[in-house]
Structure formats: C-alpha cells, structure tokens
mmCIF file of C-alpha atoms in Angstrom:
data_model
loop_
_atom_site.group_PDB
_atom_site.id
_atom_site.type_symbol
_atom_site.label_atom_id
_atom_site.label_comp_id
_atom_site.label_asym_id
_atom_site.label_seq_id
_atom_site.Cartn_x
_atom_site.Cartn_y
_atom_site.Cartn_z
ATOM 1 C CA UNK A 5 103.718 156.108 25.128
ATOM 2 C CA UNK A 6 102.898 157.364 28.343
ATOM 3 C CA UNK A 7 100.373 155.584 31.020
ATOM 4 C CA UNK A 8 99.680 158.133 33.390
ATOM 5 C CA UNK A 9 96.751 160.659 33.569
ATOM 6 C CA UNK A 10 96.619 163.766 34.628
ATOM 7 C CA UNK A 11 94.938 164.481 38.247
ATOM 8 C CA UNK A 12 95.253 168.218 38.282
ATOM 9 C CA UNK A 13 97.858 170.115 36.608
ATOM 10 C CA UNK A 14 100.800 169.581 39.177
ATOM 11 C CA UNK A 15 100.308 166.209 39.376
ATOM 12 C CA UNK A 16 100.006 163.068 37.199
ATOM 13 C CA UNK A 17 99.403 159.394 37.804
ATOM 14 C CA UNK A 18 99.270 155.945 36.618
ATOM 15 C CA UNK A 19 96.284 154.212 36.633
ATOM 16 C CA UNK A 20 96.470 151.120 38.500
ATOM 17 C CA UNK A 21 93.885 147.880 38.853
ATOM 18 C CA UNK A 22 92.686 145.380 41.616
ATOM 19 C CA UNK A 23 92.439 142.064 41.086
ATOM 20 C CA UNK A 24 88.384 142.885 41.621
ATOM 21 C CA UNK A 25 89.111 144.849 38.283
ATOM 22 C CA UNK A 26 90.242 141.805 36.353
ATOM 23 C CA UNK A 27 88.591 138.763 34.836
ATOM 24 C CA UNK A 28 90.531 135.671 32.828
ATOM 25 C CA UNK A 29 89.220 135.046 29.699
ATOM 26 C CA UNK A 30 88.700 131.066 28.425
ATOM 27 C CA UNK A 31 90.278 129.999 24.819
ATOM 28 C CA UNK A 32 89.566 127.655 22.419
ATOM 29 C CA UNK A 33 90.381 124.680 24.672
ATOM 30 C CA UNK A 34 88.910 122.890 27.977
ATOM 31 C CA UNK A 35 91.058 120.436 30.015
ATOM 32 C CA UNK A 36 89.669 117.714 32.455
ATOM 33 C CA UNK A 37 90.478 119.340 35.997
ATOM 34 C CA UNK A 38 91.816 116.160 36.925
ATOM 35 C CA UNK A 39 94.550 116.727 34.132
ATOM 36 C CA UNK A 40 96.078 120.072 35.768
ATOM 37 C CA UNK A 41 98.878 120.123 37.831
ATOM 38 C CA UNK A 42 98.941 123.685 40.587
ATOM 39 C CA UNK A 43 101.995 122.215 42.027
ATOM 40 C CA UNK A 44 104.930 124.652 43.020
ATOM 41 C CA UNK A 45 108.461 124.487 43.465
ATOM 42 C CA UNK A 46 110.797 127.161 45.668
ATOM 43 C CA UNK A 47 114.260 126.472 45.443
ATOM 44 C CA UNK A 48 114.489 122.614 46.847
ATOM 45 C CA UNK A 49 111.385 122.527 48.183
ATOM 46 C CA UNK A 50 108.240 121.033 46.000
ATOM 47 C CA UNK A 51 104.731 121.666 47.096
ATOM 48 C CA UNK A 52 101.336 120.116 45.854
ATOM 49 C CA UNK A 53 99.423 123.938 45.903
ATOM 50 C CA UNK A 54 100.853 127.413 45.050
ATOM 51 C CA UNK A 55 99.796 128.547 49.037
ATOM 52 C CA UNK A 56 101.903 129.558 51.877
ATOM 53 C CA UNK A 57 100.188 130.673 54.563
ATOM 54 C CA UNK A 58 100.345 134.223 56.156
ATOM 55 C CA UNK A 59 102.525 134.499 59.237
ATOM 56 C CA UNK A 60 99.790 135.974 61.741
ATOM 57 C CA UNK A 61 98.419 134.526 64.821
ATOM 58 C CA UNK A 62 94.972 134.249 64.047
ATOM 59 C CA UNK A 63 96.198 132.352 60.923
ATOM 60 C CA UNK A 64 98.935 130.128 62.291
ATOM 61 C CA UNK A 65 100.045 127.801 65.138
ATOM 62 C CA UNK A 66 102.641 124.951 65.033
ATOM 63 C CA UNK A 67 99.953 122.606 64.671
ATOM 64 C CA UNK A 68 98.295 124.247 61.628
ATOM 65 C CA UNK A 69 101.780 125.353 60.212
ATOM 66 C CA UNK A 70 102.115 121.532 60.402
ATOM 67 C CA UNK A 71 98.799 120.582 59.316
ATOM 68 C CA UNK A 72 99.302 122.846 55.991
ATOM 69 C CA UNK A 73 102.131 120.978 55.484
ATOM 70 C CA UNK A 74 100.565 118.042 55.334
ATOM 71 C CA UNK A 75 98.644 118.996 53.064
ATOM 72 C CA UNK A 76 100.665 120.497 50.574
ATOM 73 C CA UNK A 77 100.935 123.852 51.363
ATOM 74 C CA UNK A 78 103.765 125.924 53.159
ATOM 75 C CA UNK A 79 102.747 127.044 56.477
ATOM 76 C CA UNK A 80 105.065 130.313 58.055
ATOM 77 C CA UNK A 81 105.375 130.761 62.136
ATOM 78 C CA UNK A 82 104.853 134.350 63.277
ATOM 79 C CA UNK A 83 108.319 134.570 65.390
ATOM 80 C CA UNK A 84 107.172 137.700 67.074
ATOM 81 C CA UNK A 85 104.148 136.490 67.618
ATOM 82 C CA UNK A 86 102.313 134.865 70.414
ATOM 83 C CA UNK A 87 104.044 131.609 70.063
ATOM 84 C CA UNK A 88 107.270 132.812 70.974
ATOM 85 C CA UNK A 89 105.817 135.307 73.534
ATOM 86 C CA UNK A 90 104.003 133.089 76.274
ATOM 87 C CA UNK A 91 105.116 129.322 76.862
ATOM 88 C CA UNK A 92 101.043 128.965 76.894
ATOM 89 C CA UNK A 93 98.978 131.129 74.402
ATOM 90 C CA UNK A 94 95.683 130.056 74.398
ATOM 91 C CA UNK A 95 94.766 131.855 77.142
ATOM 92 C CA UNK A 96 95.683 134.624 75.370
ATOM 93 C CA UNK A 97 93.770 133.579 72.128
ATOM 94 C CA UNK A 98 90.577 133.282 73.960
ATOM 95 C CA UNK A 99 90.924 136.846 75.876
ATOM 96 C CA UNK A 100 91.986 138.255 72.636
ATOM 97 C CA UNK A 101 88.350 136.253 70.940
ATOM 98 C CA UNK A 102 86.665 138.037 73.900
ATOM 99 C CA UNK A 103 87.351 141.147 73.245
ATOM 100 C CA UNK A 104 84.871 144.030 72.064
ATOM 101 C CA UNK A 105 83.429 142.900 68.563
ATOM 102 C CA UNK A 106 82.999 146.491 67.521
ATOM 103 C CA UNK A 107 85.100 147.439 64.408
ATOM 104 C CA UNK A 108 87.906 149.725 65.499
ATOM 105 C CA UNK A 109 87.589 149.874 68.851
ATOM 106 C CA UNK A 110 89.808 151.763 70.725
ATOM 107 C CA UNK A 111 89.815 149.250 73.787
ATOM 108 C CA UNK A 112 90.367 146.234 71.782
ATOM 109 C CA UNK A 113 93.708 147.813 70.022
ATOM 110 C CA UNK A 114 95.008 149.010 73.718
ATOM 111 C CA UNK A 115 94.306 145.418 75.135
ATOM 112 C CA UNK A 116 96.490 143.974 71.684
ATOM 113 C CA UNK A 117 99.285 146.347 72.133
ATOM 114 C CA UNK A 118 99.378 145.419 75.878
ATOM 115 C CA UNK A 119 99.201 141.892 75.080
ATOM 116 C CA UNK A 120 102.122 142.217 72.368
ATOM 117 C CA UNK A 121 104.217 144.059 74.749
ATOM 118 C CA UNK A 122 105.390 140.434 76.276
ATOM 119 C CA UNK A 123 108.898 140.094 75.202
ATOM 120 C CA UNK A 124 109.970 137.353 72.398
ATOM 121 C CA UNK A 125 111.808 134.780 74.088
ATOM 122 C CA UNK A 126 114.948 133.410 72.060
ATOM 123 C CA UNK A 127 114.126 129.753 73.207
ATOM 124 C CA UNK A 128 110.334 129.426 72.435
ATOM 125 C CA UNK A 129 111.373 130.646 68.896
ATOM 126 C CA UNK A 130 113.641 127.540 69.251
ATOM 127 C CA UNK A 131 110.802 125.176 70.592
ATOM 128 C CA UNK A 132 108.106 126.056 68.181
ATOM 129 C CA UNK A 133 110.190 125.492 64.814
ATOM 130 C CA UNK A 134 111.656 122.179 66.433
ATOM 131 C CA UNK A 135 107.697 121.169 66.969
ATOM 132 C CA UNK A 136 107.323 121.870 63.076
ATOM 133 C CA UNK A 137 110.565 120.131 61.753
ATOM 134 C CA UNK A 138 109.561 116.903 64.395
ATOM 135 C CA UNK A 139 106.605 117.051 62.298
ATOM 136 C CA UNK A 140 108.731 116.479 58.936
ATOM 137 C CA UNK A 141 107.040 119.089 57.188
ATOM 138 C CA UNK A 142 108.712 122.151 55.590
ATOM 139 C CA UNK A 143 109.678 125.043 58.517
ATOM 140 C CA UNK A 144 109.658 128.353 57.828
ATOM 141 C CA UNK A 145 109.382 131.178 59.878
ATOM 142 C CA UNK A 146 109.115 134.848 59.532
ATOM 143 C CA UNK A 147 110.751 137.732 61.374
ATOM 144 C CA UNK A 148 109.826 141.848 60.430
ATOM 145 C CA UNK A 149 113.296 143.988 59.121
ATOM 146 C CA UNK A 150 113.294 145.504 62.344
ATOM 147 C CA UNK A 151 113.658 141.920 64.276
ATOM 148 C CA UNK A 152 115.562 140.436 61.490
ATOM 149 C CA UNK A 153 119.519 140.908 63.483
ATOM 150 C CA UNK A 154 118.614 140.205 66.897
ATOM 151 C CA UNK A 155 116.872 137.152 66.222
ATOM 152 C CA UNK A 156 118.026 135.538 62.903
ATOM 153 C CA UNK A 157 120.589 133.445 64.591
ATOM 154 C CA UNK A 158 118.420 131.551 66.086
ATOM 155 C CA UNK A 159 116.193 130.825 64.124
ATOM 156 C CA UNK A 160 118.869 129.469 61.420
ATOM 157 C CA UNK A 161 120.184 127.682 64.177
ATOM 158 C CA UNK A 162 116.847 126.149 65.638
ATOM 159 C CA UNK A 163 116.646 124.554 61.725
ATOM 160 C CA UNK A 164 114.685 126.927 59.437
ATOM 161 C CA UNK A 165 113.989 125.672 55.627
ATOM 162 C CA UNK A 166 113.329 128.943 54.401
ATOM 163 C CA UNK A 167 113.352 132.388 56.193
ATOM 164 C CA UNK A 168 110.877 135.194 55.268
ATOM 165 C CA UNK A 169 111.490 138.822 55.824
ATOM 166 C CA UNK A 170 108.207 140.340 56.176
ATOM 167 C CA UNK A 171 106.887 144.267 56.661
ATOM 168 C CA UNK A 172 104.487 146.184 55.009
ATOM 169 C CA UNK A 173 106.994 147.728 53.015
ATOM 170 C CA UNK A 174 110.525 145.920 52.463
ATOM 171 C CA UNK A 175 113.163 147.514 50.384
ATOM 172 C CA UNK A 176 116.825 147.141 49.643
ATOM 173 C CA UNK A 177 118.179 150.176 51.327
ATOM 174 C CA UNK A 178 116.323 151.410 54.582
ATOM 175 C CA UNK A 179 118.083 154.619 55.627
ATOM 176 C CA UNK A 180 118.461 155.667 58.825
ATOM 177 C CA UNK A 181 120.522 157.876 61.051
ATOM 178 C CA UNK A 182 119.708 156.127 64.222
ATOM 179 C CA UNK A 183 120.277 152.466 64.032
ATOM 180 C CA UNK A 184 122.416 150.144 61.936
ATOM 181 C CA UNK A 185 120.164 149.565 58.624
ATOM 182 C CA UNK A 186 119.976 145.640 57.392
ATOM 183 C CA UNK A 187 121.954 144.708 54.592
ATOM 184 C CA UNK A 188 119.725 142.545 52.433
ATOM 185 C CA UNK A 189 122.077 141.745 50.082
ATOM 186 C CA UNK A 190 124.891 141.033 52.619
ATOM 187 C CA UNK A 191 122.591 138.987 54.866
ATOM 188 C CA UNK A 192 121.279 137.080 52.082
ATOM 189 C CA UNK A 193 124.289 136.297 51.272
ATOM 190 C CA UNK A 194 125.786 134.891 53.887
ATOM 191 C CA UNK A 195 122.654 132.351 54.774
ATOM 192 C CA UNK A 196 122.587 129.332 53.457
ATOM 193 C CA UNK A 197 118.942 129.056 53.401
ATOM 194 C CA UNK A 198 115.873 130.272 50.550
ATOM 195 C CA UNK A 199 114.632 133.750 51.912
ATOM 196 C CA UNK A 200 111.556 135.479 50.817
ATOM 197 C CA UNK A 201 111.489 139.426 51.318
ATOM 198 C CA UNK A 202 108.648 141.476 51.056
ATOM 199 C CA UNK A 203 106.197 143.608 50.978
ATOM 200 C CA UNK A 204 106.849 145.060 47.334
ATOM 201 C CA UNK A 205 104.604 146.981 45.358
ATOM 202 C CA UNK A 206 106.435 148.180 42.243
ATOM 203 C CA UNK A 207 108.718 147.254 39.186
ATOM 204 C CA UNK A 208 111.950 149.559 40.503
ATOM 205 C CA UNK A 209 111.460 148.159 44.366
ATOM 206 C CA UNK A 210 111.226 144.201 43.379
ATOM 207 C CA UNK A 211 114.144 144.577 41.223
ATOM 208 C CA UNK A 212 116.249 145.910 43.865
ATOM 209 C CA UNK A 213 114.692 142.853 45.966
ATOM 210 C CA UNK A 214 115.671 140.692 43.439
ATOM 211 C CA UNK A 215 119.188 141.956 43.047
ATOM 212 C CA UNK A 216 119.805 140.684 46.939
ATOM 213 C CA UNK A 217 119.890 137.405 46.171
ATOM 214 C CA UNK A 218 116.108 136.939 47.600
ATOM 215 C CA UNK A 219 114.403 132.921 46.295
ATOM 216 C CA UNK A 220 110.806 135.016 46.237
ATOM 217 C CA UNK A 221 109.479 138.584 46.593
ATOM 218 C CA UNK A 222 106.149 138.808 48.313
ATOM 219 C CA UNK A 223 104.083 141.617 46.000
ATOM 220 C CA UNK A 224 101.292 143.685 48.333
ATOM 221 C CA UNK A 225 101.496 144.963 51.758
ATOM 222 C CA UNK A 226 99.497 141.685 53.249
ATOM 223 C CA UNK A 227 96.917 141.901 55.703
ATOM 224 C CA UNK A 228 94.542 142.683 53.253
ATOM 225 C CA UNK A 229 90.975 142.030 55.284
ATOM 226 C CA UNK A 230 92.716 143.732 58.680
ATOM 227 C CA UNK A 231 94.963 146.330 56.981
ATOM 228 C CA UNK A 232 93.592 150.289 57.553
ATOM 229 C CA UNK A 233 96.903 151.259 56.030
ATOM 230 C CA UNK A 234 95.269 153.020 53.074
ATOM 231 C CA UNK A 235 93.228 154.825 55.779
ATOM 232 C CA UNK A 236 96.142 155.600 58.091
ATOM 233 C CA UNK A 237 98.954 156.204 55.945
ATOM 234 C CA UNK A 238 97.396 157.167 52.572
ATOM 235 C CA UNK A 239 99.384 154.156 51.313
ATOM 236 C CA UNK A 240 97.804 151.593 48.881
ATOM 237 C CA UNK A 241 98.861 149.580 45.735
ATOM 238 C CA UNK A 242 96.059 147.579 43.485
ATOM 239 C CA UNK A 243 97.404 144.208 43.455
ATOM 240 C CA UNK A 244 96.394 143.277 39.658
ATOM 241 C CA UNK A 245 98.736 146.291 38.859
ATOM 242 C CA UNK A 246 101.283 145.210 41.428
ATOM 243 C CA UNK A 247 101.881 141.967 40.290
ATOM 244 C CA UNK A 248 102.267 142.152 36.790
ATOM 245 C CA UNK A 249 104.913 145.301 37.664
ATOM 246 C CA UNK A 250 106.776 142.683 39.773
ATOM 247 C CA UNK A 251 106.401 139.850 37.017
ATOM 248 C CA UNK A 252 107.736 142.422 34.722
ATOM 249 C CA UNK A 253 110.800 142.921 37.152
ATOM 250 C CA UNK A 254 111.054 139.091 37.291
ATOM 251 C CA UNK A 255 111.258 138.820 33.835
ATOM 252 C CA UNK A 256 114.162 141.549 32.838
ATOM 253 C CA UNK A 257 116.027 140.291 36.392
ATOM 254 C CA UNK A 258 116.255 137.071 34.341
ATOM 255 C CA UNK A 259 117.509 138.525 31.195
ATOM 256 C CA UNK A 260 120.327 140.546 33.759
ATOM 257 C CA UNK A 261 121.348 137.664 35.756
ATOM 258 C CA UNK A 262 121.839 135.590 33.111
ATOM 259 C CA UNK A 263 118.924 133.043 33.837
ATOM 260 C CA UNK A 264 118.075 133.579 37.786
ATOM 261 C CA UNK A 265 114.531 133.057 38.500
ATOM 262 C CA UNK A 266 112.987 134.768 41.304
ATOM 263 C CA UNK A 267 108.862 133.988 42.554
ATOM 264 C CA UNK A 268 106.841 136.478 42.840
ATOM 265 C CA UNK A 269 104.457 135.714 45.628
ATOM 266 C CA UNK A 270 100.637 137.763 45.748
ATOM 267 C CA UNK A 271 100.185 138.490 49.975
ATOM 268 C CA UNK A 272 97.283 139.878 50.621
ATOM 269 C CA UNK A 273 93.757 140.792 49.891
ATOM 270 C CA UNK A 274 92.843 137.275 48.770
ATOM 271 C CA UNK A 275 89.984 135.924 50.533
ATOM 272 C CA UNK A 276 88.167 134.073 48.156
ATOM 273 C CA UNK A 277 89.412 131.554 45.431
ATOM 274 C CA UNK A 278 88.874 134.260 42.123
ATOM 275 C CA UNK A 279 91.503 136.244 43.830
ATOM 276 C CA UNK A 280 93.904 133.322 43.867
ATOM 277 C CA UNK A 281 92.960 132.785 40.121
ATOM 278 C CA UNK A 282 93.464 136.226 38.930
ATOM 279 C CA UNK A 283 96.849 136.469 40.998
ATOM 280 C CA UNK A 284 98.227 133.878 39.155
ATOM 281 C CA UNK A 285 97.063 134.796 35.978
ATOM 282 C CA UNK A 286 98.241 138.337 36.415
ATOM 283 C CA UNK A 287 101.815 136.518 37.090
ATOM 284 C CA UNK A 288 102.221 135.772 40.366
ATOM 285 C CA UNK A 289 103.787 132.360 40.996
ATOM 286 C CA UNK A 290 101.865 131.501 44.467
ATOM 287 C CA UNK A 291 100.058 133.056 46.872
ATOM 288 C CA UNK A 292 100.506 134.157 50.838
ATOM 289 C CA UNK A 293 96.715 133.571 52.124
ATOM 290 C CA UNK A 294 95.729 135.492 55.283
ATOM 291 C CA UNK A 295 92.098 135.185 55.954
ATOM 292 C CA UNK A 296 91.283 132.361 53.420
ATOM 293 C CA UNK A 297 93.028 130.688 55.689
ATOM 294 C CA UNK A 298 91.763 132.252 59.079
ATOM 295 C CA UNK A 299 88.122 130.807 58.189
ATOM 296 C CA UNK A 300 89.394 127.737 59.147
ATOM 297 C CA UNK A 301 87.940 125.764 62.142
ATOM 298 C CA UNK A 302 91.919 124.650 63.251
ATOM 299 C CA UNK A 303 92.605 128.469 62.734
ATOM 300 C CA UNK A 304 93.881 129.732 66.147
ATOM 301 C CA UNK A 305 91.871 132.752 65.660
ATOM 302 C CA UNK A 306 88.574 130.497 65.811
ATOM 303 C CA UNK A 307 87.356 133.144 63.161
ATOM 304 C CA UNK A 308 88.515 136.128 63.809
ATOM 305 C CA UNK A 309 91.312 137.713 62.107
ATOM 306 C CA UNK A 310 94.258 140.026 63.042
ATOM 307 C CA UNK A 311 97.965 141.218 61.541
ATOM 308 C CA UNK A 312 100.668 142.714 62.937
ATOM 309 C CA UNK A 313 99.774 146.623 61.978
ATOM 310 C CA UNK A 314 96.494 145.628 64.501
ATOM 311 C CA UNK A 315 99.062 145.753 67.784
ATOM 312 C CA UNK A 316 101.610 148.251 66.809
ATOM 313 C CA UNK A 317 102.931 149.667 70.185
ATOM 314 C CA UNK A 318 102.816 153.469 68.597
ATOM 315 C CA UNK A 319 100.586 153.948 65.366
ATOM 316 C CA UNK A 320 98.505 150.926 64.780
ATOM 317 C CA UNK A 321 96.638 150.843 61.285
ATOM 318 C CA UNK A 322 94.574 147.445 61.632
ATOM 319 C CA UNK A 323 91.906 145.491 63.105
ATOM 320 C CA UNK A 324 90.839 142.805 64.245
ATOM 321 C CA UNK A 325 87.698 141.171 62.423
ATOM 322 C CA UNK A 326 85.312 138.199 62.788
ATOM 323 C CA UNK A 327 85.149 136.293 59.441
ATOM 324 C CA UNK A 328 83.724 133.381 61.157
ATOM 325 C CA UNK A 329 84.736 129.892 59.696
ATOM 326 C CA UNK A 330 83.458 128.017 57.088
ATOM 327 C CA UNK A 331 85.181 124.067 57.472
ATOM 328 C CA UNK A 332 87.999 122.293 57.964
ATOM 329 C CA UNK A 333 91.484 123.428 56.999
ATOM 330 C CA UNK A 334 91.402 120.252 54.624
ATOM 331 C CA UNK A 335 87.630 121.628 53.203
ATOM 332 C CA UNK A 336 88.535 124.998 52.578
ATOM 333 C CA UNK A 337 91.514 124.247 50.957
ATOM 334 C CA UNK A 338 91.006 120.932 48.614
ATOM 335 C CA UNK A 339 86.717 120.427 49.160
ATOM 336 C CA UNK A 340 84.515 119.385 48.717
ATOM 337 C CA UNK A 341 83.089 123.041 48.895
ATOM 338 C CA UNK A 342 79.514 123.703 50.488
ATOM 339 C CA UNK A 343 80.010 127.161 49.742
ATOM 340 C CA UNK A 344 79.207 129.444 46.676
ATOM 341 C CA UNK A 345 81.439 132.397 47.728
ATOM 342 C CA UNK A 346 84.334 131.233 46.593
ATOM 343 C CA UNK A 347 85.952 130.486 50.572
ATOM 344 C CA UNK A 348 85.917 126.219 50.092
ATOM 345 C CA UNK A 349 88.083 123.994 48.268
ATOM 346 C CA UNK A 350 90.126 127.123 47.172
ATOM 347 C CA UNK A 351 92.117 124.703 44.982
ATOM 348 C CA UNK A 352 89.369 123.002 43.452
ATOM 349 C CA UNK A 353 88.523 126.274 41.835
ATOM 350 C CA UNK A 354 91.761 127.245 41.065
ATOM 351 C CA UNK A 355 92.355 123.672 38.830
ATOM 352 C CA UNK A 356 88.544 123.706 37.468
ATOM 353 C CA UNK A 357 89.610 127.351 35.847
ATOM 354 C CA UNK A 358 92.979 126.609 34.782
ATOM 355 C CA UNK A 359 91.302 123.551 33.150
ATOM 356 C CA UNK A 360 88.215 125.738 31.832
ATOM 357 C CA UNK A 361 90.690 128.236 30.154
ATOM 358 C CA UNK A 362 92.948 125.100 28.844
ATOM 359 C CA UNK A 363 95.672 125.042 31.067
ATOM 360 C CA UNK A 364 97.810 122.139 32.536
ATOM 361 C CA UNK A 365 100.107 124.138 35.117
ATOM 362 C CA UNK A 366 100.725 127.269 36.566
ATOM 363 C CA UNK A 367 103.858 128.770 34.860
ATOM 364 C CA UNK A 368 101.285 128.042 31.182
ATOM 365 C CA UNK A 369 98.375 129.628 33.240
ATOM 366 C CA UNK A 370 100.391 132.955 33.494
ATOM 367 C CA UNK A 371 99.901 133.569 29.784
ATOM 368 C CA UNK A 372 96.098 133.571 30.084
ATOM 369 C CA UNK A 373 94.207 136.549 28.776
ATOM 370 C CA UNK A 374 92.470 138.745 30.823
ATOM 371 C CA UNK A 375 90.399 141.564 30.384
ATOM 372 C CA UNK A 376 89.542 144.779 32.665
ATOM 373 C CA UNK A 377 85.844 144.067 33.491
ATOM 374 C CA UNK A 378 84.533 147.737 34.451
ATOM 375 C CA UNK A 379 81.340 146.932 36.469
ATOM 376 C CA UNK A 380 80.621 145.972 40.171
ATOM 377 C CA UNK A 381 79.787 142.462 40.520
ATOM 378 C CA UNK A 382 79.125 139.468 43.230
ATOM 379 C CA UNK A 383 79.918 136.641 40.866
#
C-alpha cells in the first residue's frame, strides 16, 4: 500500500495534514475534568502541565522561566539570546517594541540583526541560569547546533537540569567540509544531564535522534506565528503528519532498544489551546509553546513576538509580530479564561477535552480517535 500521490509524472508525494486538518472525536464516556491528570514526567523531572516554553526572547526571561516554573510548566532560557548578550536588556526590549509595526519590514530585520550582533558573554550565560536554579525551579537552557561546542561547558557547569539543542532542522549527522560537525551521539553521551534535540519533522530523522541517546525530540521547525521559512526556503512539514511520523519512530525505537522511551515534544504553530489538544492526541507527549505564551502580560515581548530565524545575520526568514496579550501568565495558562479563542486557561481546555472524550491522563489520551475534518472553520 502506497500513500503518496502523484503531482506530475516525475514526481510523487505524500499527503501530509495540519493539526487545523484534524479534529478528536468523543467516545462513549465523559469524565469530571477535575478527575484528569495532564501531568508530565521527563527523565527525573515531574511537571503539573505537558508545556515547556519556547526559548525566544519575546517569550522568556529569568523571571518568567521562573514564574513557569512555578507554575508547573518548564520554562527554557534563550542562551544566545538577549539575556546573555547585554548585562541590561530592557532597553533593548523596548527599542526592539518600538520598532516599525509593518509586517516584514526591511528596517525592523536590519535593526534585529544589528542588535543580535552583540557577542554572548560566557558569564551572563552563567548569571542568568544561577538566577533560575536560586529560584528552585527546574533550569534549562537552550543553545542552536552551531553554538552547542563553544558554549556547552558552561552551561553544564553554571548547573543546567536539562539541555536543549534547538535549530530549525536538527539531525544526527550534519556534514560539512569546513568546520568540525557535532557528534550528537558522542556529546550525548558524555553529559550527564536529559537533552532534548530538535527540530524533526519525519519518521527516518527522529529515529536517528533517538538513536543518540536524546530524553525528547522536539517534532516541527518552531516559530510557528514568526517563521517565513516555508516562504524563504520552500521548507514546511504539517505538524498532525509530523507527529504521528515521530510517535511512530518512538514506538519501533522502543521495540529496538529494548524498552527506551523517548518524548516526542510538538514546537511550534500552537497558539491556541485546540492545537495543544490535537498535538497530544496525534501523539505528542508535551508541547514547546511560542506565542501562547508570548500573549502573556509578564512576556518580555509585552506582545509582540519574535524567533531566532527573525535576526539571522545573513538570510533571515522571520518576523516579528504583535499578538498583543490577553492576561496573566497564570490566566492564560490555568484560567479562568475570558476568552473564546482558545488563548486562556490553555490547560483548562486541554483537561475539559480529555475529560469530554473520557480520558484520565495523557499517555490514555494518545489513543483518542480523530478524524480529518475537510472544511475551513473558526470553531
């Protein structure tokens, strides 16, 4: 059985879904709400809500890394962001909230990639994970491939829980006939902390994730209200697809290792609570939330929202966007909601349909049904 079509006679392709593609389907039984559990578990480290937070400055500070932690979620520092750029970045945030509010402006992006030219300093990366462990919350911190040597020394060093790798496109074996490539497996090896590698967007590439050794693969290229990559690059993978590829890899990585369970992790293009519902149910064990998160009033973006591929020094392929804020980090992630669009008490509506479709946990929620719902819709 074969699941591609044919586009034109040279070429053929699989057809692939979004999660806005996807609906979950309710069974014979209801729960009570207050009898579901969406707690989550990554190697030692238990957490109340499947969420980690995206590492981008307009998403996270120290503070809100620490005040997600509080709150049951897993908050990750940007190291090459503006944290460990300027000793003071507020100044910074505000020019950067100044700039032009037109969509793809060509000023705004030469402003960012001047701004992001500051170099990283070892010891602020030092500094701001200290302020999060002082906090006694979880620390984790990520660092891009291409950052990953020069810098991972000191970030093990300054006290890291878990390390994440993250790029719009990870894989096991980067070639290259310039530089040194990184060794996943070797380097996973030889920490002695959880890492999480990603972006993946297929079975074959999360399997060879998996075979480094890697706690969780993130599935998606992140950034998903920012991103232009599918403009700029031609690049693009629909995440309902994505997902249930990597949960299949997950699943046969099991059978190979003789038991080893690896988390599959949905980053990006998630901004409302559905999403987070239909990533889990397509398999996805928790989720990496960028701009659900940027909305926000202790967001250090005040509302507006920008990634990493918005400041790249030679071929950017993102923006930066106002999404406005809606709350409180504490509203928009537990309630109560004053919103119907799905960006308030994001786990509130992720328990009230688990319960709906007669679910008590996550792992059981993976097994609901879900059908392909071929029509355009705002609900």
């Amino acid at each position: 059985m074969t699941y591609e079509i044919e586009i034109g006679r040279a070429k053929r392709g699989r057809r692939a879904y979004s999660l806005d593609d996807v609906a979950v389907v309710p069974s014979r039984r209801t729960r009570d709400p207050l009898d579901v559990s969406v707690s989550w578990q990554i190697d030692a480290y238990q957490f109340e809500m499947p969420v980690i937070a995206a590492p981008m400055d307009s998403v996270m500070s120290p503070t809100t890394a620490i005040a997600l932690g509080r709150l049951g979620g897993l908050g990750v520092l940007n190291l090459e962001g503006l944290w460990t750029r300027y000793e003071d970045p507020q100044p910074v945030l505000d020019e950067i909230a100044g700039l032009s509010t037109e969509n793809f402006s060509p000023a705004a992006t030469a402003r960012l990639q001047e701004i992001y030219a500051a170099p990283i300093q070892a010891d602020l990366i030092t500094s701001r994970l200290a302020e999060i462990r002082e906090a006694g919350v979880t620390v984790a911190g990520s660092l891009t491939p291409q950052r990953t040597q020069q810098f991972y020394k000191t970030v093990l060093a300054a006290g890291v829980d878990i390390f994440v790798i993250r790029g719009t496109t990870v894989s096991a074996e980067h070639v290259s006939k310039n530089e040194e490539p990184l060794n996943l497996k070797q380097f996973i090896y030889e920490l002695d902390v959880p890492v999480i590698v990603g972006g993946a967007a297929g079975y074959t590439p999360a399997l060879h994730l998996m075979r480094t050794g890697a706690a969780g693969v993130l599935v998606g290229f992140g950034g998903g209200a920012t991103t232009t990559t599918r403009r700029a690059l031609g690049i693009h993978s629909p995440l309902a697809s994505a997902i249930s590829d990597v949960a299949a890899a997950r699943r046969d990585y099991m059978d190979e290792s003789g038991g080893r369970y690896v988390h599959v992790i949905a980053d990006g293009g998630m901004g409302a609570s559905g999403d987070i519902v239909k990533a889990i149910a397509m398999g996805a064990d928790a989720v990496m939330l960028g701009s659900a998160l940027a909305r926000a009033e202790e967001a250090p973006g005040k509302g507006w929202h920008w990634g990493q591929e918005a400041h790249h020094a030679e071929l950017p392929r993102g923006d930066r966007f106002n999404l406005g804020t809606v709350g409180p980090l504490k509203e928009v992630l537990w309630g109560p909601s004053h919103h119907t669009n799905g960006t308030s008490n994001l786990i509130g509506a992720l328990r009230r349909a688990m319960a709906t479709t007669g679910y008590s946990d996550l792992k059981e929620f993976q097994r609901v049904e879900v059908v392909l719902s071929p029509y355009v819709s705002n609900d």
